[in-house]
Short mmCIF file of C-alpha atoms in Angstrom, two decimals:
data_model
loop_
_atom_site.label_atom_id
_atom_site.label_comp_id
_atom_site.label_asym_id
_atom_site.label_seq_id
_atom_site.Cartn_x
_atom_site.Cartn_y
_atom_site.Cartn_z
CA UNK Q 1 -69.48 -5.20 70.35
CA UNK Q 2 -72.39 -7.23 71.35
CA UNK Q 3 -74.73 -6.02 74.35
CA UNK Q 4 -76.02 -7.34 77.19
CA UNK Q 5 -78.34 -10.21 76.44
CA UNK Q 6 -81.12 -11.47 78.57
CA UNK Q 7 -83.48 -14.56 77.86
CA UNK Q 8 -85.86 -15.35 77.33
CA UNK Q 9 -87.65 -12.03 76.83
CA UNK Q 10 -91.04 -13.32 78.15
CA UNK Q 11 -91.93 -16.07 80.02
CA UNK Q 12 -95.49 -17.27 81.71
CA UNK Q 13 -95.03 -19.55 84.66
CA UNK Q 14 -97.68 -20.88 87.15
CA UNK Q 15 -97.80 -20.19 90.63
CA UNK Q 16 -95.23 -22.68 92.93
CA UNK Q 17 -93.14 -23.26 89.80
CA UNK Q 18 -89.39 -22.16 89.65
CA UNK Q 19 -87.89 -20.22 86.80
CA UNK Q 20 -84.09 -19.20 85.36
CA UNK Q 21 -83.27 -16.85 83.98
CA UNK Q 22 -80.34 -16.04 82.11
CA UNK Q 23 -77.60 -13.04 81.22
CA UNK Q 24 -74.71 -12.83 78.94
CA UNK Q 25 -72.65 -9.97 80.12
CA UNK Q 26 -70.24 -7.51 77.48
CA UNK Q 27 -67.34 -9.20 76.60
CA UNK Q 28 -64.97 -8.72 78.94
CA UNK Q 29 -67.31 -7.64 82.06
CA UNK Q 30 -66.79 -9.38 85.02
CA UNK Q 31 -69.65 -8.00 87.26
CA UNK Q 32 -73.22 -8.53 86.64
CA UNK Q 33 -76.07 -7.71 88.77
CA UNK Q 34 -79.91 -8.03 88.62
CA UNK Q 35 -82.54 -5.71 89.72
CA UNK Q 36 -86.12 -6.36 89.47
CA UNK Q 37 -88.65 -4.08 88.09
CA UNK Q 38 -92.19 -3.37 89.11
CA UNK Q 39 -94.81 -0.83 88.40
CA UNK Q 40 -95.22 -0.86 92.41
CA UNK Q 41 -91.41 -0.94 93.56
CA UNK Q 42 -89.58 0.62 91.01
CA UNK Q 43 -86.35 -0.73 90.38
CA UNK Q 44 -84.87 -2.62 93.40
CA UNK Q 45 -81.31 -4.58 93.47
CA UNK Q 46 -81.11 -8.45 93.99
CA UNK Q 47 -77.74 -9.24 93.72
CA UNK Q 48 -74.38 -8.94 92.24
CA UNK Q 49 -71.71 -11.13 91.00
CA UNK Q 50 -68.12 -10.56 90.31
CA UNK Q 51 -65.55 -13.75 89.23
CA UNK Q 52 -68.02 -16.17 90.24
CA UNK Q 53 -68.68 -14.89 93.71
CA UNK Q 54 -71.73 -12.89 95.05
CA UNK Q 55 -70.44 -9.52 96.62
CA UNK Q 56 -73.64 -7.81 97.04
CA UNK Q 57 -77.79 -8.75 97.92
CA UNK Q 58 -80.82 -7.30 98.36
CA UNK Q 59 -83.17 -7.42 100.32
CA UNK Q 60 -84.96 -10.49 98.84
CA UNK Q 61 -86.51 -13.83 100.12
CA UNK Q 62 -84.22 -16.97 99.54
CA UNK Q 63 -86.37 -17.66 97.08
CA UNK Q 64 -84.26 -15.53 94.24
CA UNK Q 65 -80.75 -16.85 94.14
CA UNK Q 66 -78.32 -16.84 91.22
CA UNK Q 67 -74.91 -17.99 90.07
CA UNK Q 68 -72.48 -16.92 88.03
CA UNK Q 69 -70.41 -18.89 85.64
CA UNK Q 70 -66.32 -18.87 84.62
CA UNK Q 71 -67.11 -17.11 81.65
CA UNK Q 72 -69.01 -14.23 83.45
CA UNK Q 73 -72.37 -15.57 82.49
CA UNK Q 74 -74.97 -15.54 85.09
CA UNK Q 75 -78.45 -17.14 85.65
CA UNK Q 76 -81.23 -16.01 88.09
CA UNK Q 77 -83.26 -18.29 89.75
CA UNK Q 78 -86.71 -18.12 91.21
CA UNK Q 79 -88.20 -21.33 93.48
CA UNK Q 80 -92.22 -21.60 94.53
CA UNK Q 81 -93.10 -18.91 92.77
CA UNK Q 82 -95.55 -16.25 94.01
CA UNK Q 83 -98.07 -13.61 91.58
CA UNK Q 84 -95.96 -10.86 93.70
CA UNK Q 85 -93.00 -11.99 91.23
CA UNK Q 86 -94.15 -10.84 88.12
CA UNK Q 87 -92.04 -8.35 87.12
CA UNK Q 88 -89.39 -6.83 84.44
CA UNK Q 89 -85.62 -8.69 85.60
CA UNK Q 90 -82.89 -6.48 84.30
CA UNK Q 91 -79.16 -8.00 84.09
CA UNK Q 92 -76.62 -5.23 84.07
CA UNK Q 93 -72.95 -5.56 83.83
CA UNK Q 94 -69.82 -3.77 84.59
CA UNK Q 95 -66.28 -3.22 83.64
CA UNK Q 96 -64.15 -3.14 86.50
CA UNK Q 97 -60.75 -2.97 85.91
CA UNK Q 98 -58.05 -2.34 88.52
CA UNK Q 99 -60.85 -1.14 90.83
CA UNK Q 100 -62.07 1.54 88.72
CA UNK Q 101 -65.75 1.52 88.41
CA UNK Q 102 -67.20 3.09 84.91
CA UNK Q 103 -70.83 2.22 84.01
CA UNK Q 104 -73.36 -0.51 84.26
CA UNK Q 105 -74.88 -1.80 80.80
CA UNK Q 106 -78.17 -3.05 81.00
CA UNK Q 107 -80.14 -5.91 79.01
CA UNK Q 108 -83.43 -5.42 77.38
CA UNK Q 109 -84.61 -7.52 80.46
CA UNK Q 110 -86.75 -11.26 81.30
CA UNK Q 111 -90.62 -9.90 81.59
CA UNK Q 112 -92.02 -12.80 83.92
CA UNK Q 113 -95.88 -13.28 84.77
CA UNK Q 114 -96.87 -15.39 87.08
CA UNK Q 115 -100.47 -16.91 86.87
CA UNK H 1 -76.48 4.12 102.94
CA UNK H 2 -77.60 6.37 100.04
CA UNK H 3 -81.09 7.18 98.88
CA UNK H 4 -82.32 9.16 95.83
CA UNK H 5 -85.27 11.44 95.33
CA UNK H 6 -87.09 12.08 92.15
CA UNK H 7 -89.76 14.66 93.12
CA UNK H 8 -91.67 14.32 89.97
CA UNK H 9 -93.51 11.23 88.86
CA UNK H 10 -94.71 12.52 85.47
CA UNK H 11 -94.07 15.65 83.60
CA UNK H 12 -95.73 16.48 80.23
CA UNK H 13 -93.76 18.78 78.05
CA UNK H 14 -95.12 20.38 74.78
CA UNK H 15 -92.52 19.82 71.72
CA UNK H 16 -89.35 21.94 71.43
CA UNK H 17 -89.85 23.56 75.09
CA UNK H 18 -87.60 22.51 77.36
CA UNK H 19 -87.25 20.29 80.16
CA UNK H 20 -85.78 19.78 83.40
CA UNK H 21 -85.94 16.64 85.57
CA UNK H 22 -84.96 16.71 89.45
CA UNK H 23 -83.04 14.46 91.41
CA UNK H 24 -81.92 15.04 95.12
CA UNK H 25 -80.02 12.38 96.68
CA UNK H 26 -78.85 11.86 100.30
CA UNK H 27 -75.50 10.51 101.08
CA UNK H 28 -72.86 11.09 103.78
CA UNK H 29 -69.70 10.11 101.48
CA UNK H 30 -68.95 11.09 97.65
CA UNK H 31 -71.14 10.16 94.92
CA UNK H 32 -71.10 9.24 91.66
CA UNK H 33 -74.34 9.83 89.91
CA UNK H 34 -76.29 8.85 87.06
CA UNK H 35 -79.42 9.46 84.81
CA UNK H 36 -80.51 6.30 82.62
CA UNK H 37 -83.73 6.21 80.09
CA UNK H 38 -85.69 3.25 79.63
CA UNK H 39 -88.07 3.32 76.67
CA UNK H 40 -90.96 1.05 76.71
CA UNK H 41 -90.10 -2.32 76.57
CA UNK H 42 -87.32 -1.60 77.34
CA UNK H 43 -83.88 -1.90 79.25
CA UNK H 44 -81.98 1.20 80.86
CA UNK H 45 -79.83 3.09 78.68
CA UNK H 46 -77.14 5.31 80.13
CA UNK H 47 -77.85 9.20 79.35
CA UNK H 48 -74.72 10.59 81.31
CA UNK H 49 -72.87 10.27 84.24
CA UNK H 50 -70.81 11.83 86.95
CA UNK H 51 -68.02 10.42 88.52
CA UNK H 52 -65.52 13.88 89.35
CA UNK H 53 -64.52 16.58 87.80
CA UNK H 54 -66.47 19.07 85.83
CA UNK H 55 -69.93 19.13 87.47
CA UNK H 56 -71.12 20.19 84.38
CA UNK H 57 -72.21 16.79 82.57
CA UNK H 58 -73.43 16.21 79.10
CA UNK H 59 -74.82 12.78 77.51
CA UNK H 60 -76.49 11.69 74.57
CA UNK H 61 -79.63 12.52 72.87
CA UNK H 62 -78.51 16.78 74.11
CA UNK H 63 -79.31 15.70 77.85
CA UNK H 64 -76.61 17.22 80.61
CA UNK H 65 -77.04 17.57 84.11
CA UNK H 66 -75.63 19.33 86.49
CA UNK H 67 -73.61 18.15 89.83
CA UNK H 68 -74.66 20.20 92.93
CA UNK H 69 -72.81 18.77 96.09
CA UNK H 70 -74.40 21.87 98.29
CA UNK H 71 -77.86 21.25 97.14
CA UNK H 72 -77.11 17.38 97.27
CA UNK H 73 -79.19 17.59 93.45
CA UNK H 74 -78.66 16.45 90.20
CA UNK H 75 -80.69 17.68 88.09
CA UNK H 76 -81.52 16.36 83.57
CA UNK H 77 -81.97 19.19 81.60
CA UNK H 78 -82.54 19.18 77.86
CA UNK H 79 -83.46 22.93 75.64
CA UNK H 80 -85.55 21.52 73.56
CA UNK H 81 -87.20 17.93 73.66
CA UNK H 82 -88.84 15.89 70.79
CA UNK H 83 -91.27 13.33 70.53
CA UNK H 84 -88.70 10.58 70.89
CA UNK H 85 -87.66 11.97 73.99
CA UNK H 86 -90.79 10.31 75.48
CA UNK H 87 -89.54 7.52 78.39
CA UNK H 88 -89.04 7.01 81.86
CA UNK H 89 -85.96 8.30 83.38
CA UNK H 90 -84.17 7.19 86.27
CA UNK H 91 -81.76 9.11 88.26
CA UNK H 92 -79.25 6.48 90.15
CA UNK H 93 -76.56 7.05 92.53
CA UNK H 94 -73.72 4.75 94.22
CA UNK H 95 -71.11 5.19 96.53
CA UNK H 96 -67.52 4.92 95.51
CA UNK H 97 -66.09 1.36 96.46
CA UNK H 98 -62.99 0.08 94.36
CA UNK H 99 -64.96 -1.27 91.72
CA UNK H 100 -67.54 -2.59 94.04
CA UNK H 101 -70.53 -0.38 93.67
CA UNK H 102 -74.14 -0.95 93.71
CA UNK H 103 -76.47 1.33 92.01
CA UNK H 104 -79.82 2.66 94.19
CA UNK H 105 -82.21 3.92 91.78
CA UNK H 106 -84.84 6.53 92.07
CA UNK H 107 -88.60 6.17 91.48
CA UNK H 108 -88.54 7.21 87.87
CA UNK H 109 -90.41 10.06 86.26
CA UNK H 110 -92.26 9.78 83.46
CA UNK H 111 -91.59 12.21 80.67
CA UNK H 112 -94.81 12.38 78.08
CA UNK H 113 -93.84 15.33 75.26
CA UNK H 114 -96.94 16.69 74.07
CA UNK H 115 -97.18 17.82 69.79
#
């Protein structure tokens, strides 16, 4: 059974650019999330998406939204970007079936510099 | 809202000696719990993780961990560690929600095994 997949893997953007990013969740998973990772934050929650509707955020600027598709696929995006966004962006998803939470699965992650 | 302590940053470990990594989190309501390992480059990989029962937890890779409601800890402990064991490893929690959960992570610690 296929992963979690995240692209691109790397990506070099200037500042006051935007960005997507995108996640293909396990077949079959209907929640995804995305946290963002940095060396000064640690790992910090953005937001989550179940059947095409956020349920959860973080505590981010309007400046990271995302979406999620019919088919559970979800994109990240990033508008007027800052250097303070360079970062690892991990997409996790989750089985949740009849309300029963079990695990998230995680991607290899989006590593995005911003110059 | 829940929180989660790791009170070591970095811990070096010679070969074959074992290991133990804390985690102390703070909640009012029940937990579930988790410990994930990210090798470099990276996404999280689940290690093991508590949701009820046996407070007694094993994962992969000879990791368990053990659930501690009274001292609100959870600790990873492993008998003997190999080089491959090297990583960062994140202790998570989340509250129980009907399928709508949303992990808090810890600040990692760093685990260097020493030959």
């Amino acid at each position: 059974k296929a992963g979690v997949t995240q692209t691109p893997r790397y990506l070099i953007k200037t500042r006051g650019q935007q960005v997507t990013l995108s996640c293909s969740p396990i077949s079959g998973h209907r929640s995804v999330s995305w946290y963002q990772q940095t060396p000064g934050q640690g790992l910090q929650f953005l937001f989550e998406y179940f059947s095409e509707t956020q349920r959860n955020k973080g505590n981010f600027p309007g400046r990271f939204s995302g979406r999620q598709f019919s088919n559970s696929r979800s994109e990240m995006n990033v508008s007027t970007l800052e250097l303070g966004d360079s970062a690892l962006y991990l997409c996790a998803s989750s089985l949740v079936a009849g309300g029963l939470y079990t695990e998230a699965f995680f991607g290899q992650g989006t590593r995005l510099t911003v110059v | 809202a829940q929180s989660v302590t790791q009170l070591d940053s970095q811990v070096p470990v010679f070969e074959e000696a074992p290991v133990e990594l804390r985690c102390n989190y703070s909640s009012s309501v029940s937990v579930y719990l988790f410990w994930y390992v990210q090798y470099p480059n990276q996404g999280l990989q689940l290690l093991l993780k508590y949701l009820s029962g046996s407070t007694l937890v094993k994962g992969i890779n000879g990791f368990e961990a053990e659930f501690n409601k009274s001292q609100t800890s959870f600790h990873l402990r492993k008998p003997s560690v190999h080089i491959s064991d090297t990583a960062e490893y994140f202790c998570a929690v989340s509250r129980p929600n009907f399928g709508n959960e949303k992990l808090t992570f810890g600040t990692g610690t760093r685990l260097t095994i020493i030959p």
